[in-house]
Short mmCIF file of C-alpha atoms (C1' of nucleotides) in Angstrom, two decimals:
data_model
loop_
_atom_site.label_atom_id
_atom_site.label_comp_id
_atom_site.label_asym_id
_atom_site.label_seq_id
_atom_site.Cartn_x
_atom_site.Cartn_y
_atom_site.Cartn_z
CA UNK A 50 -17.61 -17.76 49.10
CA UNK A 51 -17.36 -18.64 45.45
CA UNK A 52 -17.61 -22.47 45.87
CA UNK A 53 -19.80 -22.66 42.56
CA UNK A 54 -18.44 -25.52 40.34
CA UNK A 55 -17.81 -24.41 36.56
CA UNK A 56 -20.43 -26.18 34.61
CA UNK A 57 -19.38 -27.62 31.19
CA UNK A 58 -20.79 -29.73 28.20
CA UNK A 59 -19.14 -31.31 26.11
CA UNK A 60 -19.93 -32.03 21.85
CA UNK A 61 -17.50 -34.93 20.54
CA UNK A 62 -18.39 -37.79 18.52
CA UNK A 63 -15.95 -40.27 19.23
CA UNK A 64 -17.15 -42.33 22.47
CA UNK A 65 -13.52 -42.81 24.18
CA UNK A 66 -12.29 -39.24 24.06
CA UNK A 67 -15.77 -37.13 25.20
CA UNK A 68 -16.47 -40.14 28.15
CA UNK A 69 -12.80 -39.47 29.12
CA UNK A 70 -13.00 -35.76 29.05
CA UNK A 71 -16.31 -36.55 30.62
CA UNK A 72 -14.49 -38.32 33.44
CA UNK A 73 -10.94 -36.05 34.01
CA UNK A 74 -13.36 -32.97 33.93
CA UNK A 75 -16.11 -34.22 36.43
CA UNK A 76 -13.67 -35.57 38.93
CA UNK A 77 -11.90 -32.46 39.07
CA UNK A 78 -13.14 -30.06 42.47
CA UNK A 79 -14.59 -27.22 41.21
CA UNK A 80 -15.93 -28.73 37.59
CA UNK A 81 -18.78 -30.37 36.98
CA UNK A 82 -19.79 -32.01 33.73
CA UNK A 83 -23.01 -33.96 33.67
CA UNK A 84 -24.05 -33.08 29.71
CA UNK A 85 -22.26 -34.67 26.67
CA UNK A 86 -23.36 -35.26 23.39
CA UNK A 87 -22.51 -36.56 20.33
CA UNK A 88 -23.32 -34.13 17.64
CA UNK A 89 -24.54 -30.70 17.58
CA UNK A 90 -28.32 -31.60 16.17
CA UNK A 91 -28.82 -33.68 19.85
CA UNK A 92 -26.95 -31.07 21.81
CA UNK A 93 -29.51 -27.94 20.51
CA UNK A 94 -32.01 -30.29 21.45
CA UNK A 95 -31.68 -29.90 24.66
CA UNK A 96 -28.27 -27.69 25.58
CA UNK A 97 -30.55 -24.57 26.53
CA UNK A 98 -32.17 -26.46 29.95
CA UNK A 99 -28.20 -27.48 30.45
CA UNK A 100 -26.97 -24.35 30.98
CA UNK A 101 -23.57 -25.24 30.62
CA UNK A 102 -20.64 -22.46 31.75
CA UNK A 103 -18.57 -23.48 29.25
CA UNK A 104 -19.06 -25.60 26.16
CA UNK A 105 -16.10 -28.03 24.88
CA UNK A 106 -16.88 -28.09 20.78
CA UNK A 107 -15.20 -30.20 18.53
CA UNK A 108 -15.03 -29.11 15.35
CA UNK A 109 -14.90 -32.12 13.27
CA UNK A 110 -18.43 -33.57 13.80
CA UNK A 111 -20.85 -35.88 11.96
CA UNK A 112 -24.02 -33.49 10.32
CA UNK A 113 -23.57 -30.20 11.82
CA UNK A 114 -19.83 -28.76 12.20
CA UNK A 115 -19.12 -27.07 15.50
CA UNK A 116 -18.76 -24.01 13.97
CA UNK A 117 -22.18 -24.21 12.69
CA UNK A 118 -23.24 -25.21 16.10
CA UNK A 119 -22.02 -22.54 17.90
CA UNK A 120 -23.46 -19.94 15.60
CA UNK A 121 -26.69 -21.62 16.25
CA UNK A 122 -26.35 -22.42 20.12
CA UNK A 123 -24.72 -19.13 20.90
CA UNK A 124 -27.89 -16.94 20.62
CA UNK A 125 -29.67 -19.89 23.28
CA UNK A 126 -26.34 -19.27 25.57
CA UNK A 127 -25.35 -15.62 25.46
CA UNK A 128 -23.57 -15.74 28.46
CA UNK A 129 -22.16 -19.37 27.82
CA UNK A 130 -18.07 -19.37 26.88
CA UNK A 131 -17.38 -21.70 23.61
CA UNK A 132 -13.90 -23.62 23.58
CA UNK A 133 -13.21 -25.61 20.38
CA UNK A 134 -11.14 -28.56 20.01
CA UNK A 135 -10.04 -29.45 17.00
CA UNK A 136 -6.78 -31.95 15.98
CA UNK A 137 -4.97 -29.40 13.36
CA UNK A 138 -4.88 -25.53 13.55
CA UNK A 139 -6.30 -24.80 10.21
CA UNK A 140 -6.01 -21.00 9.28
CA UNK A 141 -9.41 -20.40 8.49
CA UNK A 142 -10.79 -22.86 10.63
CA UNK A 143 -9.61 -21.00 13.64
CA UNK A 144 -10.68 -17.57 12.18
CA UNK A 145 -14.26 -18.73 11.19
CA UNK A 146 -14.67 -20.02 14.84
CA UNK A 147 -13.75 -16.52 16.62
CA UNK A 148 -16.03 -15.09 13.45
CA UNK A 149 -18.86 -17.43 14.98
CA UNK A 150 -18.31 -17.18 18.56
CA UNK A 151 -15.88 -19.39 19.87
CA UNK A 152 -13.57 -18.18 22.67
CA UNK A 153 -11.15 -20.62 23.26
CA UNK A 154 -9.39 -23.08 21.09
CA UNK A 155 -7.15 -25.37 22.01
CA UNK A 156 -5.64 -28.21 19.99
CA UNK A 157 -6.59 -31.81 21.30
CA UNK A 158 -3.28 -32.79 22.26
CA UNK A 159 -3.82 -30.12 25.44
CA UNK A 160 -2.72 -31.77 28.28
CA UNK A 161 -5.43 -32.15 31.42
CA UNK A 162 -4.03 -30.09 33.76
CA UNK A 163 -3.89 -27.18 30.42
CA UNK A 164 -7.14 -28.29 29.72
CA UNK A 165 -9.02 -27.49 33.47
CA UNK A 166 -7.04 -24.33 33.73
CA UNK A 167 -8.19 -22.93 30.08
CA UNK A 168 -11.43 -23.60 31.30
CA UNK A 169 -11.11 -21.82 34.68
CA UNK A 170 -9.71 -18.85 32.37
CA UNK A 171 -12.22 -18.61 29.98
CA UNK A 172 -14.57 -18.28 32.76
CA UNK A 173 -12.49 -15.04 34.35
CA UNK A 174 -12.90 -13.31 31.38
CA UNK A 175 -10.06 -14.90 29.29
CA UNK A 176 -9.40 -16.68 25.91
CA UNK A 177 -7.40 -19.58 26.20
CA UNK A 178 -5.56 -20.53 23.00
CA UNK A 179 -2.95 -22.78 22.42
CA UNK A 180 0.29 -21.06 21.33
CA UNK A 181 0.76 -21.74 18.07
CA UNK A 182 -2.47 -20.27 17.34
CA UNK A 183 -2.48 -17.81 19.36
CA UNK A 184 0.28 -16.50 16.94
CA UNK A 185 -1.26 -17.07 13.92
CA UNK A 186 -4.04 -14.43 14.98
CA UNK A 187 -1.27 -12.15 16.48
CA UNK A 188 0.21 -12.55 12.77
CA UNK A 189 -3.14 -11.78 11.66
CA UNK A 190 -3.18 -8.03 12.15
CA UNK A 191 0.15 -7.41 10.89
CA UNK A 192 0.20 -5.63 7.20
CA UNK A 193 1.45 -7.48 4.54
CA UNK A 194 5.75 -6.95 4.31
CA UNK A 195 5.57 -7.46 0.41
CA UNK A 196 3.22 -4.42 -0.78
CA UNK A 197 3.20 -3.60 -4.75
CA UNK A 198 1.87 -0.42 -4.00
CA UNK A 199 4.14 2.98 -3.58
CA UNK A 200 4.11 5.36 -0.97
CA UNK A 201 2.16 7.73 -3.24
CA UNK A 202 -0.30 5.05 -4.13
CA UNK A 203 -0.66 3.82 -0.27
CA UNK A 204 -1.83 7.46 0.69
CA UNK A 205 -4.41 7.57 -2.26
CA UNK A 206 -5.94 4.42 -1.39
CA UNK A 207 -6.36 5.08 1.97
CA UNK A 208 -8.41 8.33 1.24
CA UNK A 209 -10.37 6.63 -1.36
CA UNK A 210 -10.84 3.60 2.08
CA UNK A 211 -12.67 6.83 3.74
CA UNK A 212 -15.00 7.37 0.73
CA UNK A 213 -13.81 10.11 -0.15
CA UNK A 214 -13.89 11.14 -4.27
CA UNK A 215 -10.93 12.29 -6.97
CA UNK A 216 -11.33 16.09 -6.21
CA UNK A 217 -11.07 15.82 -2.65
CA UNK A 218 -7.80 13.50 -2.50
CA UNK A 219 -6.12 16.00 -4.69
CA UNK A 220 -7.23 18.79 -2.57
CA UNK A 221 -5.84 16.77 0.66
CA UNK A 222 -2.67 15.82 -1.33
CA UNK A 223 -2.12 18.92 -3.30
CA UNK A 224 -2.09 17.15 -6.84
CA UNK A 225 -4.69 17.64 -9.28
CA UNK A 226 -7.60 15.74 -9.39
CA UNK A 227 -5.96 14.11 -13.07
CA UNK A 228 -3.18 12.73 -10.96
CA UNK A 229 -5.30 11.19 -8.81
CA UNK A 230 -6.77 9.40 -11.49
CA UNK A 231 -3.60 8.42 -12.72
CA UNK A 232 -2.52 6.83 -9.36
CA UNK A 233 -6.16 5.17 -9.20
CA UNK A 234 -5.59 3.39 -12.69
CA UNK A 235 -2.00 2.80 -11.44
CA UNK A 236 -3.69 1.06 -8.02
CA UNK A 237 -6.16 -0.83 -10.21
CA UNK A 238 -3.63 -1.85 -12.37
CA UNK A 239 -1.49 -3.70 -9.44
CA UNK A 240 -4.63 -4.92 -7.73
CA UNK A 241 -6.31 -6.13 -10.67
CA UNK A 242 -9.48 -4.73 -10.18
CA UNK A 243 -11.46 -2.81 -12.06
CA UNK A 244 -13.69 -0.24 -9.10
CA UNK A 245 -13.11 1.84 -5.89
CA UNK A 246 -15.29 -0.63 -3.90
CA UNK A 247 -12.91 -3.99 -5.04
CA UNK A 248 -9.51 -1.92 -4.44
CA UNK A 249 -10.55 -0.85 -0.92
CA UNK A 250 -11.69 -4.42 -0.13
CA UNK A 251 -8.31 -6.24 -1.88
CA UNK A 252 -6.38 -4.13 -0.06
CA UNK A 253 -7.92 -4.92 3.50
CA UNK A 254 -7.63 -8.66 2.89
CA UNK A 255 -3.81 -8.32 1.48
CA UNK A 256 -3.28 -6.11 4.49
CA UNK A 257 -1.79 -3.49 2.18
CA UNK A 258 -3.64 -0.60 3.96
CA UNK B 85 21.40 -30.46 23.39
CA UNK B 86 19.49 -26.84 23.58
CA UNK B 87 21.03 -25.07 26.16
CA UNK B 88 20.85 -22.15 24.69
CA UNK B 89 19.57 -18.98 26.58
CA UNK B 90 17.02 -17.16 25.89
CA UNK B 91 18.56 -13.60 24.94
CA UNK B 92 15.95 -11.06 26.48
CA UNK B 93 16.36 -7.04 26.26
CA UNK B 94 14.18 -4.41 27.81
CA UNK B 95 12.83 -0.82 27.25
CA UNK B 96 11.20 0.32 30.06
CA UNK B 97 11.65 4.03 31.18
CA UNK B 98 11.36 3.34 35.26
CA UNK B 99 14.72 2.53 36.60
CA UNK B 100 13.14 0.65 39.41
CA UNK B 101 10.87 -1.33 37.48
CA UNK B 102 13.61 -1.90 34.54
CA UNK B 103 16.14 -2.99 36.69
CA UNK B 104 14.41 -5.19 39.09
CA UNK B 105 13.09 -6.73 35.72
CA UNK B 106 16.62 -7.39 34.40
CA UNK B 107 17.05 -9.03 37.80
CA UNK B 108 14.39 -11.38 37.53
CA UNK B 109 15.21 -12.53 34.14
CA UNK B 110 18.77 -12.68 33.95
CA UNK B 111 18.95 -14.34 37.13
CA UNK B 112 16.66 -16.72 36.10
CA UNK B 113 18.40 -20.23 34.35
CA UNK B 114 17.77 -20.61 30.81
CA UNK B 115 17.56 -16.32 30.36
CA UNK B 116 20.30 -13.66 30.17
CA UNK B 117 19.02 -10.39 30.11
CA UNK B 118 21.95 -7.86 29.35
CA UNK B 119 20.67 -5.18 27.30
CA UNK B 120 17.91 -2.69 28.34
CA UNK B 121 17.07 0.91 27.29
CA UNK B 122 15.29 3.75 29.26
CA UNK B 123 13.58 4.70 25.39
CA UNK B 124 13.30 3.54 22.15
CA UNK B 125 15.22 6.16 21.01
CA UNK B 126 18.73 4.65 22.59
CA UNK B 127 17.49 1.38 21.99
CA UNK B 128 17.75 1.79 18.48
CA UNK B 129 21.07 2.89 18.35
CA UNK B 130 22.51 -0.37 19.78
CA UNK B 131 20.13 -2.60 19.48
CA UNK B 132 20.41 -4.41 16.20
CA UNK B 133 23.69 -5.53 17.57
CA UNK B 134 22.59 -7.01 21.36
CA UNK B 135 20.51 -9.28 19.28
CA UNK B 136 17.74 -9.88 21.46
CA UNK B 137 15.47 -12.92 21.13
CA UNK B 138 12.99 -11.38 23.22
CA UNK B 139 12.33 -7.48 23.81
CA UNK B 140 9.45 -6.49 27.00
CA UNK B 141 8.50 -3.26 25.41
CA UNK B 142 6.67 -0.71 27.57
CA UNK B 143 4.36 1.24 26.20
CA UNK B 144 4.20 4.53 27.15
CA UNK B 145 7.31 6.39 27.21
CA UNK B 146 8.87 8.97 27.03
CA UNK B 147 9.55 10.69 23.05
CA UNK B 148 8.59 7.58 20.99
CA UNK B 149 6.01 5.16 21.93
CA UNK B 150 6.64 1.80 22.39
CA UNK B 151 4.37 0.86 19.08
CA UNK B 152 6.47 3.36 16.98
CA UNK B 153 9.53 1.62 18.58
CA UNK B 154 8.09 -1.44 17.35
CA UNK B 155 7.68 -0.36 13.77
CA UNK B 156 11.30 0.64 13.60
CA UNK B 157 12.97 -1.80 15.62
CA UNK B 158 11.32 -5.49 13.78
CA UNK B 159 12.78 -4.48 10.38
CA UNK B 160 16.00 -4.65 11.36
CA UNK B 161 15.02 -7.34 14.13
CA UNK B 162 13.02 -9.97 11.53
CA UNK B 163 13.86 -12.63 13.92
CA UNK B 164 13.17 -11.02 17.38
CA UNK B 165 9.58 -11.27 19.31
CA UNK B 166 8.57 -8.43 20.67
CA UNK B 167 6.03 -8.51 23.77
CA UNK B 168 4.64 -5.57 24.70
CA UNK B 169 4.04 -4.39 28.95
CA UNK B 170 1.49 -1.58 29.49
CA UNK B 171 -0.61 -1.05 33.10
CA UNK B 172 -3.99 -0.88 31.15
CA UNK B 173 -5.23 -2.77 28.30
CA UNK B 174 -6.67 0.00 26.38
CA UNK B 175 -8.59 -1.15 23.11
CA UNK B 176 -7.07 0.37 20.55
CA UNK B 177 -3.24 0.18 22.28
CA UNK B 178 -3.51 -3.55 21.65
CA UNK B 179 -4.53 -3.47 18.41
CA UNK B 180 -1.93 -0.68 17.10
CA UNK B 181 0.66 -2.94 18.87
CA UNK B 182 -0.30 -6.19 17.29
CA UNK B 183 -0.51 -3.84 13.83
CA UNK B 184 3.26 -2.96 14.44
CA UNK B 185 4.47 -6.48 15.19
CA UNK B 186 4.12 -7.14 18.91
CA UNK B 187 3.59 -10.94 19.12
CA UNK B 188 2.30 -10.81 22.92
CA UNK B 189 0.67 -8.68 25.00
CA UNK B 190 0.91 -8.16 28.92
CA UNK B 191 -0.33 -6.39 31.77
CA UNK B 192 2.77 -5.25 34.46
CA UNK B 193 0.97 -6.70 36.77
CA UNK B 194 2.07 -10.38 35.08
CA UNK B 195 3.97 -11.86 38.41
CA UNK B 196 7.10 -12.98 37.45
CA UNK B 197 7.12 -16.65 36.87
CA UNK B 198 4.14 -15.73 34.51
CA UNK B 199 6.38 -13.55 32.94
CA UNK B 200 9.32 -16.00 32.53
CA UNK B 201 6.61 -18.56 30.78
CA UNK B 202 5.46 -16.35 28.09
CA UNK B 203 8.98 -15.07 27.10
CA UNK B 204 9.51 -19.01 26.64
CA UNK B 205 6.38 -19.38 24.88
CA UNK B 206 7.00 -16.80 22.63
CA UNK B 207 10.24 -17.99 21.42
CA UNK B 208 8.27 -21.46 21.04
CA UNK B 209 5.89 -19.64 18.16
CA UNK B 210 3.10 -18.88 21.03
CA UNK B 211 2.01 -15.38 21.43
CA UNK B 212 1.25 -14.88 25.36
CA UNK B 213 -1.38 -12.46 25.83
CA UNK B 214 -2.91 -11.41 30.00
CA UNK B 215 -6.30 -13.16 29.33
CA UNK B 216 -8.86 -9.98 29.46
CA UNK B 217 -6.68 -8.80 26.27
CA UNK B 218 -6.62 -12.27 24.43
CA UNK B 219 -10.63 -12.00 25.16
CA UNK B 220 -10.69 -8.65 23.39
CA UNK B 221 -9.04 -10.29 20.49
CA UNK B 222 -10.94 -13.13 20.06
CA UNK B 223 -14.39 -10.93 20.30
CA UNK B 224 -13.49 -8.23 17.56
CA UNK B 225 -13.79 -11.49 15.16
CA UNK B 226 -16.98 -11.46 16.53
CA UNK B 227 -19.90 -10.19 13.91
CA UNK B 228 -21.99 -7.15 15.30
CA UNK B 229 -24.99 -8.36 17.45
CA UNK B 230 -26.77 -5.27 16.09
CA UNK B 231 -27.16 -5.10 12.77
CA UNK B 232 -29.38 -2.28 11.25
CA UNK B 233 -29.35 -4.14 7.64
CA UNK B 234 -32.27 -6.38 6.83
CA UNK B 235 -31.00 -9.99 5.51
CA UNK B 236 -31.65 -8.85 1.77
CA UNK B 237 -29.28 -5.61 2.41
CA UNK B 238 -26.50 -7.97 3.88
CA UNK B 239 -27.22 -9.80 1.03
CA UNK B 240 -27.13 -6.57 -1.51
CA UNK B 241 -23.93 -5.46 0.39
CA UNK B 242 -21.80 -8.44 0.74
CA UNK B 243 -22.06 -8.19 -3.29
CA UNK B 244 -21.05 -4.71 -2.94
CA UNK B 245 -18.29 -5.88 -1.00
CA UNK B 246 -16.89 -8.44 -3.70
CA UNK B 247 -16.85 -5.57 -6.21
CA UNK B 248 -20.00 -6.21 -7.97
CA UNK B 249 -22.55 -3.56 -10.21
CA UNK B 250 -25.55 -3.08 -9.49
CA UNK B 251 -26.76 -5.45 -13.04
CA UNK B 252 -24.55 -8.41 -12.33
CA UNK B 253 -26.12 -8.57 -8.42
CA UNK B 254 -29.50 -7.94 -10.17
CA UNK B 255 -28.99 -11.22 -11.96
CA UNK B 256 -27.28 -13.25 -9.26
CA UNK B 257 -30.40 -11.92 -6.43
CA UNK B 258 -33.11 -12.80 -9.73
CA UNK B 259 -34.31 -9.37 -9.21
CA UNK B 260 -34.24 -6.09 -11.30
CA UNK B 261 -31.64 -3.84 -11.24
CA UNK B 262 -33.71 -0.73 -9.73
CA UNK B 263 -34.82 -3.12 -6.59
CA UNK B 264 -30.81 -3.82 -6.44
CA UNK B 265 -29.98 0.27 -6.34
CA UNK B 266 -33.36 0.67 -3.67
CA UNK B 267 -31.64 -1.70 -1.05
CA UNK B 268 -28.52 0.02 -1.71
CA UNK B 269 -29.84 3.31 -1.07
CA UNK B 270 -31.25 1.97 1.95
CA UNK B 271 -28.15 0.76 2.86
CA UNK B 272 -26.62 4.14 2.32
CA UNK B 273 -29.26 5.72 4.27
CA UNK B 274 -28.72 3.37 7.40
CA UNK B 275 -24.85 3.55 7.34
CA UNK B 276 -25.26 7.22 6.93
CA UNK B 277 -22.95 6.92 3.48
CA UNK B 278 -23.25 8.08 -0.05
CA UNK B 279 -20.72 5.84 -2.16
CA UNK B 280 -19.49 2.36 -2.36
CA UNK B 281 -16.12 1.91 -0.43
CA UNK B 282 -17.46 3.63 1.89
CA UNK B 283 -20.67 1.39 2.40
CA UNK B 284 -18.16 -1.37 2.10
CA UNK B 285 -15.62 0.05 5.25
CA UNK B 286 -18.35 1.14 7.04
CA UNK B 287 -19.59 -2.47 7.57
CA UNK B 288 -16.45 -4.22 7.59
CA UNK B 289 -15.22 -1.64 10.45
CA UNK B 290 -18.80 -2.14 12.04
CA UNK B 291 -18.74 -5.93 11.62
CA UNK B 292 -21.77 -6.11 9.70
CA UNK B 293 -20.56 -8.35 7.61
"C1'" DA C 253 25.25 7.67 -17.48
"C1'" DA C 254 21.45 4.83 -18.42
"C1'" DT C 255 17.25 2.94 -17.21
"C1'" DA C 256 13.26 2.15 -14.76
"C1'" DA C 257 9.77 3.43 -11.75
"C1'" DA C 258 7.07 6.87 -9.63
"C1'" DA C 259 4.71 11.18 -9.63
"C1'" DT C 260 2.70 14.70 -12.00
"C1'" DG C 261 -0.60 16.56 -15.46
"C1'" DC C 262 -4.21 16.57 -19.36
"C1'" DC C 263 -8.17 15.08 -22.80
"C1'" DC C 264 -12.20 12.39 -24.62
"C1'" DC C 265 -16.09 9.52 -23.84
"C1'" DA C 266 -19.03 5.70 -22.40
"C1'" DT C 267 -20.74 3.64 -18.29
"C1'" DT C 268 -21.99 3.64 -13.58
"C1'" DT C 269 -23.49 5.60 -9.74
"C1'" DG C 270 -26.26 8.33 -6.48
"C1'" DG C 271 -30.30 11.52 -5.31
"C1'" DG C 272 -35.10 12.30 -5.72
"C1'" DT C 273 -39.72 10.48 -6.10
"C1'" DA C 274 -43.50 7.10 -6.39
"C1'" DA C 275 -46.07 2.84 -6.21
"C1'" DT C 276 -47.36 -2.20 -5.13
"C1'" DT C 277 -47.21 -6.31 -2.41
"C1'" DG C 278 -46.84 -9.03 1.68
"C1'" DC C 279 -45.75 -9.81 6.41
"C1'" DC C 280 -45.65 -8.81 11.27
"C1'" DT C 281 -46.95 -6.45 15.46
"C1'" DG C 282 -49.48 -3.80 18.48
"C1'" DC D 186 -57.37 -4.65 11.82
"C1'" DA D 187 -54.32 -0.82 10.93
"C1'" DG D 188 -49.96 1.00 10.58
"C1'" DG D 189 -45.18 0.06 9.74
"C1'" DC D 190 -41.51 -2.08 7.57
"C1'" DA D 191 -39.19 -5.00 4.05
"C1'" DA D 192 -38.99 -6.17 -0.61
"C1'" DT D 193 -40.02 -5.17 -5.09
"C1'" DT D 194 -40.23 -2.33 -9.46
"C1'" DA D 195 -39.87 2.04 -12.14
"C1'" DC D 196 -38.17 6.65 -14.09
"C1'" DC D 197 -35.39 11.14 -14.60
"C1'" DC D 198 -31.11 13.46 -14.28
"C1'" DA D 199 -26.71 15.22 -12.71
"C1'" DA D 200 -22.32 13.86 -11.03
"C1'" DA D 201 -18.69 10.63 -10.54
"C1'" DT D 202 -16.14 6.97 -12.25
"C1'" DG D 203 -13.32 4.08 -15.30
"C1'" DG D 204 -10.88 3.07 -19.82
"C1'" DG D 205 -7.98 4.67 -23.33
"C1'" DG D 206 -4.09 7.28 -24.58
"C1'" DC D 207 -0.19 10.73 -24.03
"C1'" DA D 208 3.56 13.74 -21.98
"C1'" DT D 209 6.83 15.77 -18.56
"C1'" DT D 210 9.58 15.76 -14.42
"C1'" DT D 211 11.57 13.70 -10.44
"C1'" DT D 212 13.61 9.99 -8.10
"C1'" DA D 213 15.87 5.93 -7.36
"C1'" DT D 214 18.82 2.18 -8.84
"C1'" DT D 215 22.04 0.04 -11.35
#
DNA sequence: AATAAAATGCCCCATTTGGGTAATTGCCTG
DNA sequence: CAGGCAATTACCCAAATGGGGCATTTTATT
């Protein structure tokens, strides 16, 4: 049967919290967690021979920031899960940690018993996060409710998103290729940009389109 | 003291399923569960004025889909979560329903008491997602593994990306404008693209940068 | 009814872009 | 060591783009 303990690591500088994690984790049947360190530059060192399940990252770290750390430790550990821990849920934070690999985050205050069973679930396949920012990357894909841009001037910048040139659009929208133009200037105008390539690429980060 | 009940509502086409659902919940202490619909349709006739907290939105129904539903319904719900119940977890399903609004995400399998924790965690600012979607999520952050672009054409196109000419990224690389429009054609060539924007979606979609 | 915003259309002109072609250098791999 | 690829530079030319301005009609919205 599957009586194979989940192996973690654990990256934290201060001494109290990672021996303590250290200790709830390894006590726990079916964990086992016999490699801590203190920063990321001592865990590359020697992480690979670990071969940890799952790695517990703070984020916060003397030198090397564990989001720096995964990006460099995740190539070693390909099939290795990343959970970060981090005090605050910091909007960009979060989102540069999925962006380098994490899968998992959980704020510190995560109670024990949260803490074992987000490991166990990032092991079936899962991402543990804790709620609140879970939502925040829920909220992420929604489009933006206050958009400057008309109905007219959503459809136009959508074709001009697919690459596609003036003559085209107006062919697709029935206008001439003039008002096209005119919608274009009217987009670049509201965006404050100046070229296809900066409307299509403010629009995506506003969410507009 | 906050005794309040959660107010939950349900469109779910099955009778069985719908009803035994409405069972569960509004039997349940701390839930009432007194409005459900067979279709989004006669959902939105009454809707607005049940008031839900929470509405367990199936997806596929019959006439509008649950995402459309979604789209029509949050405007006039601002303050409602909507959490949305399908049998598979189809790619592009969960990211149209996040798009729309959904705050959660589960599989009908969720048992029950599963089911009753992430309607209270989404009224607590969570967003409750089965874990093989929340894993989906958290990888699509995730930058392509591989990545046809040599380092200086991530380089060249990130540029592209922030709206840059070819002379300005000439000066910022130290190199001369015609090396600047070479990489870009060979960008081009590997993205199989002739213009900007759509250079720039290409990799964004593609997570090449 | 008045006003504003959006949608439609057109012109001129300078700048930028994209396609084609060619050559040199240096590094890495088989 | 040879071939391949990345990075670099260069030139010609046609097409597309962007800035400026202007005008009419339709559609809200007050």
């Amino acid at each position: 049967m599957t009586e194979e303990k989940i192996h973690v690591a654990i990256v934290e500088d201060e001494d109290e919290i990672r021996e303590l994690m250290q200790q709830i984790i390894d006590r726990s049947p079916g964990f086992a967690c016999k490699h801590v360190y203190k920063d990321c530059e001592s865990a590359l060192e020697s992480i690979k021979s670990a071969l940890p399940d799952v790695v517990l990252m703070d984020i916060q770290l003397p030198g090397m920031s564990g989001i720096e750390g995964i990006e460099k430790m995740k190539p070693e550990l390909p099939d290795t899960d990343f959970i970060m821990l981090t005090i605050r849920d910091e909007e960009d934070i979060v989102f540069r940690s999925l962006c380098a690999g994490a899968t998992g985050y959980l704020l510190k205050d995560t109670p024990p018993v949260k803490l074992l069973a987000s490991i166990r679930e990032v092991r079936e396949g899962g991402s543990p996060m804790s709620p609140g920012i879970a939502r925040k990357i829920a909220i992420s894909f929604q489009p933006s409710k206050d958009n400057p841009l008309s109905e007219r001037e959503k459809e136009v910048l959508t074709w001009l998103a697919n690459g596609e040139n003036y003559s085209t659009i107006s062919t697709k929208l029935f206008i001439s290729g003039n008002t096209v133009r005119a919608h274009i200037k009217s987009i670049y105008r509201k965006l404050q940009v100046n070229s296809r390539a900066q409307a299509v690429i403010t629009a995506i980060k506003q969410k507009l389109i």
